[in-house]
């Protein structure tokens, strides 16, 4: 674990983690009773939480493919990458550009061991256990410097992770720092859980904060997410329910609603 910037402590399987809850909602097998119980409670509050999670993952896949194909991006940094999935960023990118380079970042120690075992499969792919709330430290990390060409554009992904960041850690400021550090032509991808209903935002935020013992920020409004795009030139089709972000088919389902959706898009660094 030479690449870690964070200390290790033994995982407490009695406290649900975001990564394992997400894995449960996505139909994975890497979770414990604590995550299953918390997810079922979440589903009583927002019954579409599972389908929204599945469609957000499809969004991530479409975005990586689009950025690799249409913008020619060959360097990806996946902030808050979560547990390995069926198809991961480096695999999607390398199907377009075989020499694409990917850095995965997550602060969860279990995600780190899985990531190092299952994602770091070639010399073009690295896993970094680090805190995305320190974006400059992430971008300056020796592994990132070693892998990335600073003159080439980068796609910085923040898919379904900024709602884990509390207001005092300034999610929009994190995006601002990253945008100011990447070369022109780079892209920043943001998706965030939102609700138009204040009581849903408050109830889910309160539940997730208590259950995860503080590893959670806030469910935000669409306007708050739109503000994160301020330093960027927003690409077509804008900041939307991610199901509607360049769907593969016009028959694709939009599963989000004003009550609960993953909201986001892609911004280009000017
Ligand atoms: C909902 S999962 C999203 C996974 C993935 N991005 C996706 O879309 O499938 C959020 C991930 O962000 C990680 N995370 C939360 N806060 C973080 C932080 N401050 N620094 C690094 N990772 C963080 C969690 O450990 C979790 O694995």
Short mmCIF file of C-alpha atoms and ligand atoms in Angstrom, two decimals:
data_model
loop_
_atom_site.label_atom_id
_atom_site.label_comp_id
_atom_site.label_asym_id
_atom_site.label_seq_id
_atom_site.Cartn_x
_atom_site.Cartn_y
_atom_site.Cartn_z
CA UNK A 1 0.00 0.00 0.00
CA UNK A 2 2.88 2.34 -0.81
CA UNK A 3 0.55 4.71 -2.61
CA UNK A 4 -1.71 5.39 0.34
CA UNK A 5 -1.94 8.90 1.67
CA UNK A 6 -4.30 7.84 4.49
CA UNK A 7 -3.71 5.72 7.63
CA UNK A 8 -5.23 2.24 7.82
CA UNK A 9 -7.66 1.13 10.52
CA UNK A 10 -9.54 -2.18 10.66
CA UNK A 11 -12.96 -1.97 8.95
CA UNK A 12 -15.98 -2.00 11.28
CA UNK A 13 -18.49 -4.22 9.50
CA UNK A 14 -21.26 -3.02 11.84
CA UNK A 15 -21.22 0.46 10.30
CA UNK A 16 -22.46 0.67 6.71
CA UNK A 17 -20.09 2.18 4.19
CA UNK A 18 -21.18 4.13 1.13
CA UNK A 19 -19.14 1.86 -1.16
CA UNK A 20 -20.75 -1.34 0.12
CA UNK A 21 -24.26 0.16 0.19
CA UNK A 22 -23.77 1.21 -3.40
CA UNK A 23 -22.49 -2.26 -4.27
CA UNK A 24 -25.63 -3.77 -2.70
CA UNK A 25 -27.93 -1.40 -4.59
CA UNK A 26 -26.12 -2.21 -7.83
CA UNK A 27 -26.66 -5.97 -7.32
CA UNK A 28 -23.05 -6.74 -6.29
CA UNK A 29 -21.95 -9.26 -3.66
CA UNK A 30 -19.50 -7.25 -1.54
CA UNK A 31 -21.62 -6.07 1.39
CA UNK A 32 -22.59 -7.02 4.95
CA UNK A 33 -25.83 -7.05 6.91
CA UNK A 34 -25.25 -3.42 7.99
CA UNK A 35 -25.30 -2.25 4.35
CA UNK A 36 -28.29 -4.42 3.45
CA UNK A 37 -30.33 -3.06 6.36
CA UNK A 38 -29.37 0.55 5.69
CA UNK A 39 -30.16 0.16 1.98
CA UNK A 40 -33.60 -1.27 2.73
CA UNK A 41 -34.31 1.63 5.05
CA UNK A 42 -33.15 4.05 2.35
CA UNK A 43 -35.46 2.32 -0.15
CA UNK A 44 -38.43 2.96 2.13
CA UNK A 45 -37.64 6.69 1.92
CA UNK A 46 -36.72 6.77 -1.78
CA UNK A 47 -38.03 3.63 -3.52
CA UNK A 48 -36.20 4.45 -6.77
CA UNK A 49 -32.75 4.51 -5.10
CA UNK A 50 -31.76 1.19 -6.68
CA UNK A 51 -32.78 2.01 -10.27
CA UNK A 52 -31.27 5.47 -9.99
CA UNK A 53 -27.95 3.90 -8.88
CA UNK A 54 -27.99 1.40 -11.77
CA UNK A 55 -28.70 4.12 -14.34
CA UNK A 56 -26.00 6.39 -12.88
CA UNK A 57 -23.49 3.61 -13.46
CA UNK A 58 -24.67 3.41 -17.10
CA UNK A 59 -24.10 7.19 -17.28
CA UNK A 60 -20.51 6.76 -16.11
CA UNK A 61 -19.94 4.15 -18.83
CA UNK A 62 -21.42 6.38 -21.57
CA UNK A 63 -19.45 9.39 -20.40
CA UNK A 64 -16.09 7.60 -20.43
CA UNK A 65 -16.78 6.13 -23.87
CA UNK A 66 -17.92 9.52 -25.23
CA UNK A 67 -14.96 11.43 -23.80
CA UNK A 68 -12.51 8.86 -25.16
CA UNK A 69 -14.13 8.69 -28.59
CA UNK A 70 -15.33 12.23 -29.24
CA UNK A 71 -12.84 14.35 -27.29
CA UNK A 72 -9.94 11.92 -27.74
CA UNK A 73 -9.23 11.90 -23.98
CA UNK A 74 -6.74 9.23 -22.90
CA UNK A 75 -6.17 10.14 -19.24
CA UNK A 76 -8.88 9.52 -16.62
CA UNK A 77 -9.00 10.12 -12.88
CA UNK A 78 -11.99 8.54 -11.16
CA UNK A 79 -12.59 10.30 -7.80
CA UNK A 80 -14.63 8.18 -5.36
CA UNK A 81 -14.47 5.19 -7.71
CA UNK A 82 -16.18 2.70 -5.36
CA UNK A 83 -15.78 -1.08 -5.44
CA UNK A 84 -14.82 -2.62 -8.79
CA UNK A 85 -17.84 -3.08 -11.09
CA UNK A 86 -18.48 -5.27 -14.13
CA UNK A 87 -17.03 -2.64 -16.44
CA UNK A 88 -14.62 -0.08 -15.03
CA UNK A 89 -13.22 3.21 -16.32
CA UNK A 90 -9.86 1.85 -17.50
CA UNK A 91 -11.53 -1.04 -19.35
CA UNK A 92 -13.99 1.24 -21.16
CA UNK A 93 -11.27 3.78 -22.01
CA UNK A 94 -8.81 1.14 -23.19
CA UNK A 95 -11.39 -0.32 -25.58
CA UNK A 96 -11.24 3.05 -27.36
CA UNK A 97 -7.55 3.89 -26.76
CA UNK A 98 -5.55 0.79 -25.76
CA UNK A 99 -2.92 3.01 -24.10
CA UNK A 100 -5.39 5.06 -22.05
CA UNK A 101 -4.22 5.71 -18.48
CA UNK A 102 -6.47 5.69 -15.42
CA UNK A 103 -6.02 6.61 -11.77
CA UNK A 104 -8.71 5.42 -9.37
CA UNK A 105 -9.13 7.33 -6.09
CA UNK A 106 -11.11 6.33 -3.01
CA UNK A 107 -10.58 6.79 0.72
CA UNK A 108 -12.26 3.54 1.82
CA UNK A 109 -9.64 0.95 2.88
CA UNK A 110 -11.73 -2.00 1.63
CA UNK A 111 -12.24 -0.32 -1.74
CA UNK A 112 -8.47 0.22 -1.79
CA UNK A 113 -7.63 -3.46 -1.28
CA UNK A 114 -10.17 -4.55 -3.91
CA UNK A 115 -9.03 -1.80 -6.25
CA UNK A 116 -5.37 -2.70 -5.91
CA UNK A 117 -6.19 -6.38 -6.47
CA UNK A 118 -8.69 -6.10 -9.33
CA UNK A 119 -8.13 -2.75 -11.05
CA UNK A 120 -4.35 -2.25 -11.04
CA UNK A 121 -3.91 -4.93 -13.69
CA UNK A 122 -1.51 -3.12 -16.02
CA UNK A 123 1.15 -0.40 -15.84
CA UNK A 124 -1.30 2.19 -17.19
CA UNK A 125 -3.75 1.84 -14.28
CA UNK A 126 -3.21 2.88 -10.66
CA UNK A 127 -5.26 2.96 -7.49
CA UNK A 128 -4.69 5.69 -4.95
CA UNK A 129 -6.20 5.65 -1.48
CA UNK A 130 -6.71 9.35 -0.91
CA UNK A 131 -9.27 11.93 0.14
CA UNK A 132 -10.90 13.84 -2.71
CA UNK A 133 -11.36 16.78 -0.34
CA UNK A 134 -7.66 17.43 -0.93
CA UNK A 135 -7.70 17.70 -4.71
CA UNK A 136 -4.28 19.32 -5.06
CA UNK A 137 -2.64 16.52 -3.04
CA UNK A 138 -4.34 13.97 -5.31
CA UNK A 139 -3.21 15.67 -8.53
CA UNK A 140 0.33 16.17 -7.17
CA UNK A 141 0.67 12.57 -6.01
CA UNK A 142 3.76 10.87 -7.49
CA UNK A 143 1.65 8.09 -9.08
CA UNK A 144 -0.48 10.66 -10.90
CA UNK A 145 2.60 12.56 -12.06
CA UNK A 146 4.23 9.35 -13.19
CA UNK A 147 1.22 8.17 -15.19
CA UNK A 148 -0.19 11.37 -16.66
CA UNK A 149 1.32 13.63 -19.29
CA UNK A 150 0.70 17.17 -17.92
CA UNK A 151 0.28 18.58 -21.46
CA UNK A 152 -2.53 16.19 -22.39
CA UNK A 153 -6.20 16.66 -21.41
CA UNK A 154 -7.59 14.68 -18.50
CA UNK A 155 -11.14 13.59 -17.68
CA UNK A 156 -11.73 14.09 -13.95
CA UNK A 157 -14.73 12.07 -12.82
CA UNK A 158 -16.77 12.94 -9.70
CA UNK A 159 -19.63 10.51 -10.23
CA UNK A 160 -21.95 10.14 -7.26
CA UNK A 161 -19.37 11.27 -4.74
CA UNK A 162 -19.83 15.00 -4.04
CA UNK A 163 -22.92 14.30 -1.90
CA UNK A 164 -20.48 12.51 0.44
CA UNK A 165 -18.69 15.86 0.93
CA UNK A 166 -20.07 18.16 3.65
CA UNK A 167 -20.65 21.86 2.96
CA UNK A 168 -17.67 22.87 5.11
CA UNK A 169 -15.39 20.96 2.71
CA UNK A 170 -16.79 23.00 -0.18
CA UNK A 171 -17.70 20.63 -3.05
CA UNK A 172 -17.79 23.50 -5.57
CA UNK A 173 -14.34 24.61 -4.36
CA UNK A 174 -12.97 21.09 -4.99
CA UNK A 175 -14.21 21.28 -8.60
CA UNK A 176 -12.76 24.80 -8.92
CA UNK A 177 -9.33 23.59 -7.79
CA UNK A 178 -9.38 20.63 -10.16
CA UNK A 179 -10.56 22.78 -13.10
CA UNK A 180 -7.79 25.31 -12.41
CA UNK A 181 -5.14 22.57 -12.42
CA UNK A 182 -6.07 20.66 -15.58
CA UNK A 183 -4.94 21.67 -19.07
CA UNK A 184 -7.40 23.31 -21.43
CA UNK A 185 -9.56 20.76 -23.24
CA UNK A 186 -9.84 18.57 -20.14
CA UNK A 187 -13.28 17.54 -18.91
CA UNK A 188 -14.87 17.37 -15.47
CA UNK A 189 -17.76 14.96 -14.97
CA UNK A 190 -20.12 15.56 -12.05
CA UNK A 191 -23.16 13.65 -10.91
CA UNK A 192 -24.86 14.20 -7.57
CA UNK A 193 -27.92 12.88 -5.75
CA UNK A 194 -30.58 15.59 -5.68
CA UNK A 195 -34.17 16.04 -4.66
CA UNK A 196 -36.46 18.95 -5.42
CA UNK A 197 -38.26 18.20 -2.14
CA UNK A 198 -36.70 19.81 0.90
CA UNK A 199 -38.08 17.24 3.34
CA UNK A 200 -36.57 14.36 1.28
CA UNK A 201 -33.20 16.15 1.18
CA UNK A 202 -33.28 16.62 4.95
CA UNK A 203 -34.56 13.15 5.90
CA UNK A 204 -32.11 11.24 3.70
CA UNK A 205 -29.19 13.45 4.70
CA UNK A 206 -29.98 12.97 8.38
CA UNK A 207 -30.41 9.19 7.96
CA UNK A 208 -27.19 8.73 5.98
CA UNK A 209 -25.14 10.89 8.36
CA UNK A 210 -26.33 8.92 11.37
CA UNK A 211 -25.99 5.48 9.78
CA UNK A 212 -22.55 6.06 8.29
CA UNK A 213 -21.34 7.92 11.40
CA UNK A 214 -20.64 11.06 9.47
CA UNK A 215 -19.26 9.75 6.16
CA UNK A 216 -21.81 11.72 4.23
CA UNK A 217 -22.32 15.27 3.10
CA UNK A 218 -25.76 16.28 1.92
CA UNK A 219 -28.44 15.57 -0.66
CA UNK A 220 -28.51 18.89 -2.52
CA UNK A 221 -30.80 20.84 -4.83
CA UNK A 222 -30.34 21.04 -8.60
CA UNK A 223 -29.25 24.68 -8.29
CA UNK A 224 -26.47 23.76 -5.85
CA UNK A 225 -25.14 21.15 -8.29
CA UNK A 226 -25.35 23.60 -11.21
CA UNK A 227 -23.11 25.99 -9.23
CA UNK A 228 -20.33 23.36 -9.26
CA UNK A 229 -20.16 23.79 -13.06
CA UNK A 230 -19.43 27.54 -12.80
CA UNK A 231 -15.75 27.33 -13.87
CA UNK A 232 -16.58 25.00 -16.79
CA UNK A 233 -18.08 25.20 -20.27
CA UNK A 234 -21.02 22.81 -20.05
CA UNK A 235 -21.27 20.30 -22.89
CA UNK A 236 -24.49 19.23 -24.63
CA UNK A 237 -27.08 18.30 -23.35
CA UNK A 238 -26.36 20.34 -20.21
CA UNK A 239 -26.84 19.50 -16.55
CA UNK A 240 -29.66 16.96 -16.53
CA UNK A 241 -31.02 13.79 -14.98
CA UNK A 242 -28.05 11.60 -15.95
CA UNK A 243 -30.39 9.07 -17.64
CA UNK A 244 -30.99 11.79 -20.23
CA UNK A 245 -27.30 12.50 -20.81
CA UNK A 246 -26.69 11.25 -24.37
CA UNK A 247 -28.69 8.02 -23.97
CA UNK A 248 -27.70 5.10 -26.19
CA UNK A 249 -31.24 4.88 -27.51
CA UNK A 250 -34.19 7.24 -27.73
CA UNK A 251 -36.14 4.45 -26.06
CA UNK A 252 -33.90 4.63 -22.95
CA UNK A 253 -35.79 5.05 -19.70
CA UNK A 254 -35.47 8.14 -17.55
CA UNK A 255 -35.90 6.73 -14.06
CA UNK A 256 -35.18 9.83 -12.00
CA UNK A 257 -37.86 12.19 -10.76
CA UNK A 258 -37.97 15.49 -8.92
CA UNK A 259 -38.19 13.42 -5.74
CA UNK A 260 -34.92 11.53 -6.32
CA UNK A 261 -32.43 11.59 -9.15
CA UNK A 262 -28.76 11.61 -10.01
CA UNK A 263 -28.23 14.99 -11.62
CA UNK A 264 -25.16 16.05 -13.57
CA UNK A 265 -23.27 16.42 -16.78
CA UNK A 266 -19.89 17.20 -18.28
CA UNK A 267 -18.01 20.49 -18.27
CA UNK A 268 -15.01 21.35 -20.40
CA UNK A 269 -12.00 23.16 -18.94
CA UNK A 270 -11.59 26.40 -20.91
C1 LIG B 1 -21.67 6.02 -4.34
S1 LIG B 1 -20.02 5.47 -4.46
C2 LIG B 1 -19.77 5.91 -6.17
C3 LIG B 1 -18.92 4.96 -6.91
C4 LIG B 1 -18.62 5.31 -8.36
N1 LIG B 1 -18.16 6.66 -8.56
C5 LIG B 1 -19.80 5.03 -9.26
O1 LIG B 1 -20.37 5.98 -9.80
O2 LIG B 1 -20.17 3.87 -9.43
C6 LIG B 1 -19.09 6.79 -3.66
C7 LIG B 1 -17.64 6.42 -3.37
O3 LIG B 1 -16.95 7.60 -2.96
C8 LIG B 1 -16.06 7.28 -1.91
N2 LIG B 1 -15.79 8.51 -1.13
C9 LIG B 1 -16.67 9.20 -0.35
N3 LIG B 1 -16.06 10.28 0.18
C10 LIG B 1 -14.79 10.26 -0.26
C11 LIG B 1 -13.66 11.10 -0.04
N4 LIG B 1 -13.72 12.19 0.75
N5 LIG B 1 -12.49 10.80 -0.65
C12 LIG B 1 -12.40 9.70 -1.45
N6 LIG B 1 -13.43 8.86 -1.69
C13 LIG B 1 -14.60 9.14 -1.11
C14 LIG B 1 -16.77 6.19 -1.12
O4 LIG B 1 -15.84 5.42 -0.39
C15 LIG B 1 -17.46 5.40 -2.25
O5 LIG B 1 -16.65 4.35 -2.67
#
